[in-house]
Amino acid sequence: MCSDLLMKRPKLTKNIDIKTFLDYYWLKSELIQFCKIYKLNTTGNKFDLLKRVQYFIETGNKNETISKPNSQKYKKDSLNKLDKNSLVLNYKNDKKTREFFIKEIGSHFQFNDYLRSFNNRIIDINNKITYGDLIQGWITYENEKKSLNIEKEIGKQFEYNQFMRDFFKNEKGKNRQEAIEAWNFVKFLPGKRDYDSYKKKLTWRPRE
């Protein structure tokens, strides 16, 4: 089934329609191969690759905001004294950064998913994001979690984790192999790749 679905998907080229690209699941190896063919940066995690490929398909231009540090320009921010006006250029979830946030936010501070999204990423200086902005972002993120009283959302790059969690929550008595087979079924179909979509797509069959 999965191999059939792979064969039915459109080819990933620079001419693919952006909506089609966003509708389908792409393997990290496919994204890397795309980047190699079109001379794009191949570094970063899967989310970085997805955004880079999306930007290229939409604009035809290379977005090299995320790149491999290769000069003094990219030394980690925490090597300098941090304050609220410090620009976020090369953010790290390290000891000195933690100490800064504890000082500004309080002893209850912990790194959360909002801050982890900046970790090990080179930020374009033109974006002018400051550590004061990160503080406000952290506070907003934590307040939203409390006010909505919902489970912590897993980022799009962790769709698999979200699907597996929801599968076992709803499919009592099913084992891990069955969960993996369900994920392999839904991930290559167009549209969302979550448990609700899986249930709706059980009757879906690829066109001949």
Backbone as JSON, one array per atom type, in Angstrom:
{
  "sequence": "MCSDLLMKRPKLTKNIDIKTFLDYYWLKSELIQFCKIYKLNTTGNKFDLLKRVQYFIETGNKNETISKPNSQKYKKDSLNKLDKNSLVLNYKNDKKTREFFIKEIGSHFQFNDYLRSFNNRIIDINNKITYGDLIQGWITYENEKKSLNIEKEIGKQFEYNQFMRDFFKNEKGKNRQEAIEAWNFVKFLPGKRDYDSYKKKLTWRPRE",
  "N": [[0.83, -1.21, 0.0], [1.86, 1.31, 0.9], [4.0, 1.71, -0.88], [2.61, 1.92, -3.25], [1.2, 4.28, -2.82], [3.3, 6.06, -2.68], [4.18, 5.99, -5.32], [2.03, 7.17, -6.58], [2.09, 9.78, -5.86], [2.72, 13.25, -6.75], [5.65, 14.34, -8.59], [8.44, 15.73, -6.92], [9.47, 18.67, -7.82], [10.83, 21.85, -8.89], [8.73, 22.95, -10.22], [6.38, 22.16, -9.09], [3.06, 22.68, -7.92], [2.4, 24.95, -5.28], [0.36, 24.48, -3.41], [-0.11, 21.78, -3.78], [2.35, 20.78, -2.99], [2.29, 21.41, -0.24], [0.18, 19.87, 0.57], [1.0, 17.24, 0.61], [2.93, 14.62, 2.2], [6.41, 14.63, 2.73], [9.43, 12.86, 2.59], [12.38, 13.28, 4.57], [14.71, 12.68, 3.21], [13.91, 13.08, 0.57], [13.51, 15.82, 0.52], [16.1, 16.71, 1.0], [17.35, 15.73, -1.3], [16.03, 17.28, -3.23], [17.01, 19.81, -2.51], [19.7, 19.45, -3.11], [19.63, 19.11, -5.88], [18.74, 21.62, -6.75], [20.66, 23.26, -5.77], [20.45, 24.2, -3.11], [20.8, 24.96, 0.39], [21.5, 22.17, 2.42], [21.47, 21.73, 5.11], [20.24, 21.5, 8.54], [17.16, 20.69, 10.37], [14.23, 18.65, 9.6], [12.02, 20.39, 9.5], [13.26, 22.84, 8.92], [14.2, 22.26, 6.35], [11.79, 21.85, 4.97], [10.63, 24.46, 5.06], [12.56, 25.84, 3.63], [12.47, 24.65, 1.09], [9.8, 25.19, 0.46], [9.86, 28.02, 0.32], [11.54, 28.35, -1.88], [10.06, 27.14, -3.94], [7.85, 28.84, -4.01], [8.95, 31.37, -4.59], [11.18, 31.09, -6.24], [13.62, 31.81, -5.43], [16.58, 31.51, -3.36], [16.55, 30.9, 0.08], [18.65, 31.69, 2.43], [18.67, 32.08, 5.14], [18.95, 30.3, 7.26], [21.89, 28.9, 7.92], [25.12, 27.32, 7.85], [27.18, 28.07, 10.57], [30.08, 29.97, 10.03], [31.86, 31.91, 10.69], [33.13, 34.56, 12.82], [30.97, 36.14, 13.04], [28.82, 34.5, 13.56], [29.04, 33.49, 16.13], [27.86, 32.07, 19.19], [25.14, 33.67, 20.86], [25.22, 33.83, 23.65], [27.84, 34.1, 24.38], [28.36, 36.72, 24.61], [27.35, 39.44, 26.79], [24.04, 39.21, 27.76], [21.07, 41.1, 27.27], [17.81, 42.69, 27.36], [17.73, 44.06, 24.98], [19.46, 42.81, 23.31], [20.23, 41.39, 20.15], [18.78, 38.51, 18.62], [20.72, 36.19, 17.22], [22.34, 33.84, 17.05], [21.03, 31.62, 18.69], [21.09, 29.73, 21.73], [20.13, 27.07, 23.88], [21.52, 27.19, 26.49], [23.57, 27.21, 29.53], [24.21, 29.92, 30.28], [22.27, 31.35, 28.9], [19.98, 30.34, 30.1], [20.37, 31.35, 32.7], [20.09, 34.08, 32.2], [17.35, 34.25, 31.46], [16.13, 33.33, 33.81], [16.82, 35.37, 35.54], [15.36, 37.48, 34.38], [12.73, 36.53, 34.14], [12.1, 34.83, 36.27], [12.49, 32.34, 38.91], [10.95, 30.2, 38.21], [11.28, 29.73, 35.58], [11.58, 27.73, 32.66], [13.0, 26.15, 29.79], [10.94, 26.14, 26.95], [8.79, 24.87, 24.28], [8.5, 27.0, 22.55], [10.9, 28.5, 22.81], [12.7, 26.5, 22.15], [12.33, 26.28, 19.46], [13.98, 28.17, 18.39], [16.49, 27.27, 18.89], [19.83, 26.48, 17.97], [19.65, 27.74, 15.49], [20.43, 29.96, 12.9], [19.67, 33.29, 12.84], [18.42, 35.7, 10.63], [19.88, 38.86, 10.61], [18.41, 41.02, 9.81], [15.87, 40.53, 10.68], [15.66, 41.41, 13.25], [14.99, 40.42, 15.88], [14.76, 40.5, 19.34], [16.13, 39.66, 22.61], [14.38, 40.55, 24.47], [12.02, 40.33, 23.06], [11.87, 37.55, 22.96], [11.44, 36.98, 25.63], [8.83, 38.05, 25.99], [7.53, 36.43, 24.16], [7.84, 33.93, 25.36], [6.37, 34.29, 27.74], [3.8, 34.79, 26.69], [3.32, 32.35, 25.38], [3.31, 30.53, 27.55], [1.16, 31.54, 29.05], [-0.97, 31.13, 27.29], [-1.04, 28.37, 27.2], [-1.92, 27.82, 29.79], [-4.4, 29.22, 29.97], [-5.97, 28.08, 27.96], [-5.93, 25.5, 28.71], [-5.01, 23.1, 27.48], [-3.35, 20.28, 25.95], [0.15, 20.35, 25.35], [1.07, 21.53, 22.24], [2.48, 19.72, 19.58], [5.08, 20.44, 17.34], [4.94, 20.88, 13.7], [7.01, 19.41, 12.54], [7.01, 17.21, 14.09], [4.93, 15.52, 13.5], [4.55, 12.79, 13.36], [4.92, 11.92, 16.03], [2.73, 13.17, 17.24], [0.62, 11.9, 15.9], [0.96, 9.21, 16.69], [0.55, 9.41, 19.43], [-2.15, 10.23, 19.54], [-3.32, 8.08, 18.23], [-2.95, 5.83, 19.95], [-4.38, 6.77, 22.07], [-6.97, 6.67, 21.19], [-7.33, 4.19, 19.98], [-7.81, 1.65, 21.58], [-6.16, -1.23, 22.78], [-4.75, -1.72, 20.46], [-1.56, -2.44, 18.92], [1.94, -1.37, 18.68], [2.95, -1.92, 16.11], [0.65, -1.92, 14.55], [-0.04, 0.73, 14.84], [2.09, 1.98, 13.54], [1.67, 1.05, 10.94], [-0.74, 2.32, 10.4], [0.09, 5.0, 10.44], [1.9, 4.97, 8.29], [0.09, 4.6, 6.28], [-1.51, 6.95, 6.26], [0.29, 9.05, 5.94], [1.21, 9.45, 3.35], [-0.88, 10.35, 1.89], [-2.82, 13.01, 0.36], [-3.38, 16.14, 2.08], [-4.13, 16.71, 5.6], [-2.09, 15.14, 8.14], [-3.03, 13.63, 10.48], [-4.65, 11.97, 13.29], [-7.48, 12.16, 13.08], [-7.8, 12.64, 10.36], [-6.82, 10.27, 9.39], [-8.84, 8.43, 10.15], [-10.9, 9.33, 8.53], [-9.87, 8.85, 6.05], [-9.73, 6.16, 5.65], [-11.26, 4.88, 3.78], [-10.22, 5.79, 1.47], [-8.78, 5.43, -1.77], [-6.06, 5.18, -4.04], [-6.1, 6.7, -7.3], [-6.42, 4.83, -10.3]],
  "CA": [[0.0, 0.0, 0.0], [2.68, 2.52, 1.0], [4.77, 1.89, -2.11], [1.65, 2.39, -4.26], [0.92, 5.69, -2.54], [4.49, 6.82, -3.06], [4.22, 6.08, -6.77], [0.93, 8.01, -7.04], [2.32, 11.19, -5.51], [3.38, 14.05, -7.8], [7.1, 14.45, -8.44], [8.88, 16.94, -6.23], [10.36, 19.5, -8.63], [10.59, 23.28, -8.67], [7.49, 23.33, -10.92], [5.21, 21.65, -8.39], [2.17, 23.7, -7.37], [2.69, 25.08, -3.85], [-0.7, 23.83, -2.65], [0.15, 20.35, -3.87], [3.51, 20.51, -2.13], [1.89, 21.49, 1.17], [-0.82, 18.84, 0.84], [1.59, 15.91, 0.7], [4.03, 14.33, 3.14], [7.67, 14.4, 2.03], [10.51, 12.32, 3.41], [13.52, 14.19, 4.71], [15.65, 12.35, 2.14], [13.41, 13.71, -0.65], [13.77, 17.26, 0.64], [17.54, 16.9, 0.83], [17.64, 15.51, -2.71], [15.54, 18.48, -3.91], [17.96, 20.89, -2.23], [20.94, 19.17, -3.85], [19.38, 19.34, -7.31], [18.59, 23.05, -7.02], [21.78, 23.99, -5.14], [20.01, 24.83, -1.88], [21.44, 24.48, 1.61], [20.91, 20.91, 2.87], [21.62, 21.59, 6.56], [19.07, 21.77, 9.36], [16.23, 19.6, 10.59], [13.24, 18.51, 8.54], [11.21, 21.6, 9.43], [14.07, 23.82, 8.2], [14.22, 21.88, 4.94], [10.45, 22.12, 4.42], [10.46, 25.9, 4.86], [13.5, 26.27, 2.58], [11.92, 24.18, -0.18], [8.57, 25.96, 0.23], [10.25, 29.37, -0.09], [12.11, 28.26, -3.23], [8.96, 26.85, -4.87], [6.99, 30.02, -4.08], [9.62, 32.58, -5.09], [12.27, 30.8, -7.16], [14.85, 32.32, -4.82], [17.13, 30.74, -2.25], [16.48, 31.56, 1.39], [19.79, 31.17, 3.18], [18.62, 32.59, 6.51], [19.52, 29.26, 8.1], [23.12, 28.45, 7.27], [26.14, 26.8, 8.75], [28.06, 29.11, 11.08], [31.42, 29.82, 9.5], [32.68, 33.07, 10.98], [32.9, 35.17, 14.12], [29.63, 36.73, 12.99], [27.82, 33.55, 14.0], [29.3, 32.92, 17.45], [26.61, 32.01, 19.93], [24.8, 34.92, 21.53], [25.52, 33.81, 25.08], [29.24, 34.46, 24.62], [28.29, 38.13, 24.98], [26.4, 39.73, 27.85], [22.68, 39.3, 27.23], [20.06, 41.96, 27.89], [16.57, 42.67, 26.59], [17.94, 44.68, 23.67], [20.39, 41.99, 22.52], [19.62, 40.75, 18.99], [18.86, 37.06, 18.54], [21.42, 35.82, 15.99], [22.68, 32.42, 17.14], [20.46, 31.3, 19.99], [21.39, 28.42, 22.31], [19.53, 26.77, 25.18], [22.66, 26.81, 27.33], [23.54, 27.65, 30.93], [24.18, 31.37, 30.39], [20.96, 31.8, 28.43], [19.04, 30.0, 31.17], [20.58, 32.31, 33.79], [19.49, 35.35, 31.77], [15.89, 34.18, 31.54], [15.74, 33.23, 35.22], [16.94, 36.72, 36.08], [14.32, 38.36, 33.83], [11.39, 35.95, 34.25], [11.92, 34.28, 37.61], [13.05, 31.01, 39.15], [10.07, 29.18, 37.62], [11.56, 29.63, 34.14], [12.09, 26.52, 32.02], [12.94, 26.21, 28.33], [9.73, 25.52, 26.41], [8.84, 24.61, 22.83], [8.67, 28.28, 21.86], [12.33, 28.82, 22.76], [13.41, 25.42, 21.45], [12.23, 26.5, 18.02], [15.08, 29.06, 18.0], [17.76, 26.65, 19.24], [20.72, 26.05, 16.89], [19.27, 28.33, 14.21], [21.0, 31.27, 12.61], [18.58, 34.21, 12.52], [18.8, 36.84, 9.8], [20.0, 40.08, 11.41], [17.37, 41.96, 9.39], [14.62, 40.24, 11.4], [15.73, 42.25, 14.46], [14.36, 39.83, 17.04], [15.59, 40.73, 20.53], [15.87, 38.77, 23.74], [13.15, 41.07, 25.08], [10.93, 39.7, 22.3], [11.8, 36.15, 23.39], [10.8, 36.97, 26.95], [7.4, 38.24, 25.77], [7.04, 35.23, 23.48], [7.79, 32.86, 26.37], [5.26, 34.59, 28.64], [2.56, 34.58, 25.93], [3.17, 30.91, 25.15], [2.94, 29.89, 28.82], [-0.18, 31.99, 29.42], [-1.93, 30.48, 26.41], [-1.16, 26.98, 27.65], [-2.72, 27.79, 31.02], [-5.77, 29.7, 29.75], [-6.69, 27.15, 27.1], [-5.95, 24.22, 29.42], [-4.9, 22.04, 26.49], [-2.05, 19.64, 25.91], [1.18, 21.06, 24.6], [1.04, 21.19, 20.81], [3.74, 19.28, 19.02], [5.32, 21.13, 16.08], [4.66, 20.11, 12.48], [8.07, 18.46, 12.26], [6.8, 16.05, 14.94], [3.6, 15.0, 13.17], [4.55, 11.35, 13.69], [4.72, 11.79, 17.47], [1.35, 13.56, 17.53], [-0.26, 10.87, 15.38], [1.08, 8.02, 17.52], [-0.08, 9.7, 20.72], [-3.6, 10.23, 19.34], [-3.73, 6.73, 17.84], [-3.05, 4.97, 21.13], [-5.42, 7.34, 22.93], [-8.28, 6.32, 20.65], [-7.39, 2.8, 19.51], [-7.48, 0.8, 22.72], [-5.85, -2.61, 22.46], [-3.9, -1.82, 19.28], [-0.14, -2.47, 19.25], [2.78, -0.38, 18.01], [3.05, -2.24, 14.69], [-0.59, -1.44, 13.92], [0.04, 2.2, 14.82], [3.04, 2.34, 12.48], [1.0, 0.79, 9.66], [-1.72, 3.39, 10.23], [0.84, 6.21, 10.09], [2.42, 4.8, 6.93], [-1.04, 4.75, 5.37], [-2.03, 8.32, 6.16], [1.29, 10.09, 5.7], [1.46, 9.68, 1.93], [-2.1, 10.85, 1.26], [-2.9, 14.48, 0.4], [-4.1, 16.72, 3.2], [-3.54, 16.64, 6.93], [-1.58, 13.84, 8.57], [-3.34, 13.46, 11.89], [-5.49, 10.81, 13.54], [-8.82, 12.39, 12.55], [-7.73, 12.46, 8.91], [-6.63, 8.82, 9.19], [-10.14, 7.77, 10.23], [-11.69, 9.75, 7.38], [-9.25, 8.39, 4.81], [-9.65, 4.7, 5.6], [-11.93, 4.41, 2.56], [-9.57, 6.41, 0.3], [-7.95, 4.57, -2.6], [-5.42, 5.96, -5.11], [-6.67, 6.53, -8.63], [-5.67, 3.94, -11.2]],
  "C": [[0.86, 1.25, 0.0], [3.47, 2.78, -0.26], [3.87, 2.4, -3.23], [1.36, 3.88, -4.07], [2.09, 6.57, -2.91], [4.54, 7.04, -4.56], [3.15, 7.04, -7.29], [1.16, 9.49, -6.75], [2.94, 11.94, -6.68], [4.88, 14.11, -7.54], [7.45, 15.78, -7.78], [9.92, 17.66, -7.08], [10.03, 20.96, -8.36], [9.29, 23.75, -9.31], [6.23, 22.84, -10.22], [4.37, 22.82, -7.86], [2.35, 23.75, -5.85], [1.63, 24.41, -3.0], [-0.51, 22.32, -2.64], [1.31, 19.96, -2.98], [3.11, 20.46, -0.66], [0.9, 20.4, 1.55], [-0.21, 17.47, 1.12], [2.7, 15.84, 1.75], [5.28, 14.04, 2.33], [8.71, 13.87, 3.01], [11.65, 13.32, 3.48], [14.52, 13.95, 3.59], [15.22, 12.98, 0.81], [13.68, 15.2, -0.64], [15.24, 17.56, 0.44], [17.92, 16.74, -0.63], [17.2, 16.71, -3.55], [16.54, 19.61, -3.74], [19.27, 20.69, -2.99], [20.77, 19.5, -5.33], [19.36, 20.83, -7.64], [19.59, 23.92, -6.25], [21.34, 24.79, -3.92], [20.78, 24.24, -0.7], [20.75, 23.21, 2.09], [21.0, 20.72, 4.38], [20.3, 21.89, 7.28], [18.18, 20.55, 9.53], [15.16, 19.59, 9.49], [12.37, 19.76, 8.38], [11.95, 22.69, 8.66], [14.05, 23.54, 6.7], [12.87, 22.17, 4.27], [10.25, 23.59, 4.12], [11.36, 26.4, 3.74], [12.96, 25.88, 1.2], [10.66, 24.96, -0.53], [8.9, 27.36, -0.29], [10.76, 29.36, -1.53], [11.0, 28.03, -4.26], [8.1, 28.1, -5.08], [7.65, 31.19, -4.79], [10.67, 32.32, -6.17], [13.61, 31.27, -6.64], [15.3, 31.43, -3.67], [17.02, 31.56, -0.97], [17.58, 30.96, 2.26], [19.84, 31.74, 4.59], [19.25, 31.6, 7.47], [20.74, 28.71, 7.39], [24.11, 28.0, 8.3], [27.03, 27.93, 9.24], [29.48, 28.92, 10.57], [32.29, 31.04, 9.78], [32.35, 33.58, 12.37], [31.51, 35.78, 14.2], [28.58, 35.81, 13.62], [28.13, 32.92, 15.36], [28.03, 33.0, 18.28], [26.4, 33.27, 20.76], [25.27, 34.98, 22.97], [26.99, 34.05, 25.4], [29.36, 35.94, 24.98], [27.3, 38.31, 26.13], [25.02, 39.93, 27.24], [21.86, 40.32, 28.0], [18.85, 41.98, 26.97], [16.72, 43.24, 25.19], [18.88, 43.88, 22.77], [19.64, 41.34, 21.36], [19.8, 39.24, 19.07], [19.48, 36.7, 17.19], [21.75, 34.34, 15.97], [22.3, 31.95, 18.54], [20.82, 29.89, 20.44], [20.64, 28.27, 23.63], [20.63, 26.31, 26.13], [22.55, 27.45, 28.72], [23.41, 29.17, 31.05], [22.84, 31.94, 29.93], [19.89, 31.52, 29.47], [19.14, 31.02, 32.32], [19.97, 33.67, 33.46], [17.98, 35.33, 31.94], [15.39, 34.05, 32.98], [15.79, 34.6, 35.88], [15.78, 37.6, 35.64], [12.9, 37.86, 34.11], [11.1, 35.44, 35.66], [12.42, 32.85, 37.7], [12.2, 29.89, 38.56], [10.36, 28.97, 36.13], [12.06, 28.24, 33.77], [12.03, 26.72, 30.51], [11.67, 25.51, 27.86], [9.85, 25.37, 24.9], [9.02, 25.89, 22.03], [10.15, 28.61, 21.72], [13.12, 27.74, 22.02], [13.36, 25.6, 19.94], [13.33, 27.42, 17.5], [16.44, 28.39, 18.17], [18.52, 26.18, 18.01], [20.3, 26.58, 15.52], [19.9, 29.7, 14.08], [19.87, 32.18, 12.15], [19.1, 35.39, 11.72], [18.79, 38.11, 10.64], [18.92, 41.09, 11.05], [16.03, 41.73, 10.09], [14.51, 41.04, 12.7], [14.87, 41.72, 15.6], [15.29, 40.02, 18.23], [15.26, 39.72, 21.61], [14.68, 39.27, 24.56], [11.93, 40.48, 24.39], [10.75, 38.24, 22.73], [11.14, 36.03, 24.75], [9.28, 37.09, 26.81], [6.78, 37.02, 25.1], [6.88, 34.07, 24.45], [6.58, 33.05, 27.28], [3.92, 34.33, 27.95], [2.28, 33.1, 25.74], [2.68, 30.21, 26.42], [1.53, 30.28, 29.25], [-1.26, 31.31, 28.58], [-2.14, 29.03, 26.81], [-2.08, 26.88, 28.87], [-4.18, 28.16, 30.75], [-6.6, 28.74, 28.92], [-6.81, 25.77, 27.74], [-5.94, 23.05, 28.45], [-3.51, 21.44, 26.56], [-1.11, 20.45, 25.05], [1.17, 20.59, 23.15], [2.42, 20.79, 20.35], [3.89, 19.94, 17.65], [5.09, 20.25, 14.88], [5.76, 19.1, 12.16], [7.94, 17.2, 13.09], [5.41, 15.47, 14.72], [3.48, 13.54, 13.56], [4.24, 11.16, 15.17], [3.28, 12.11, 17.85], [0.38, 12.47, 17.09], [-0.24, 9.64, 16.29], [0.39, 8.23, 18.87], [-1.6, 9.63, 20.6], [-4.12, 8.84, 18.98], [-3.94, 5.86, 19.07], [-4.12, 5.47, 22.1], [-6.8, 6.87, 22.5], [-8.44, 4.85, 20.26], [-6.94, 1.87, 20.63], [-7.23, -0.63, 22.26], [-4.98, -2.79, 21.23], [-2.43, -1.77, 19.7], [0.64, -1.47, 18.4], [2.88, -0.65, 16.5], [1.81, -1.76, 13.94], [-0.6, 0.08, 13.83], [0.96, 2.67, 13.71], [2.41, 2.14, 11.1], [-0.03, 1.88, 9.37], [-1.04, 4.68, 9.81], [1.36, 6.12, 8.65], [1.31, 4.93, 5.89], [-1.4, 6.22, 5.16], [-0.98, 9.32, 5.69], [1.53, 10.4, 4.22], [0.2, 10.13, 1.17], [-2.13, 12.37, 1.31], [-3.7, 14.95, 1.6], [-3.38, 16.55, 4.52], [-3.11, 15.23, 7.28], [-1.78, 13.72, 10.08], [-4.33, 12.31, 12.05], [-6.89, 10.98, 12.95], [-8.85, 12.17, 11.04], [-7.57, 10.98, 8.57], [-7.98, 8.11, 9.19], [-11.0, 8.1, 9.01], [-11.18, 9.13, 6.09], [-9.17, 6.87, 4.69], [-10.3, 4.14, 4.35], [-11.29, 4.96, 1.3], [-8.74, 5.38, -0.45], [-7.33, 5.41, -3.71], [-6.07, 5.69, -6.45], [-5.78, 5.62, -9.47], [-5.17, 4.72, -12.41]]
}
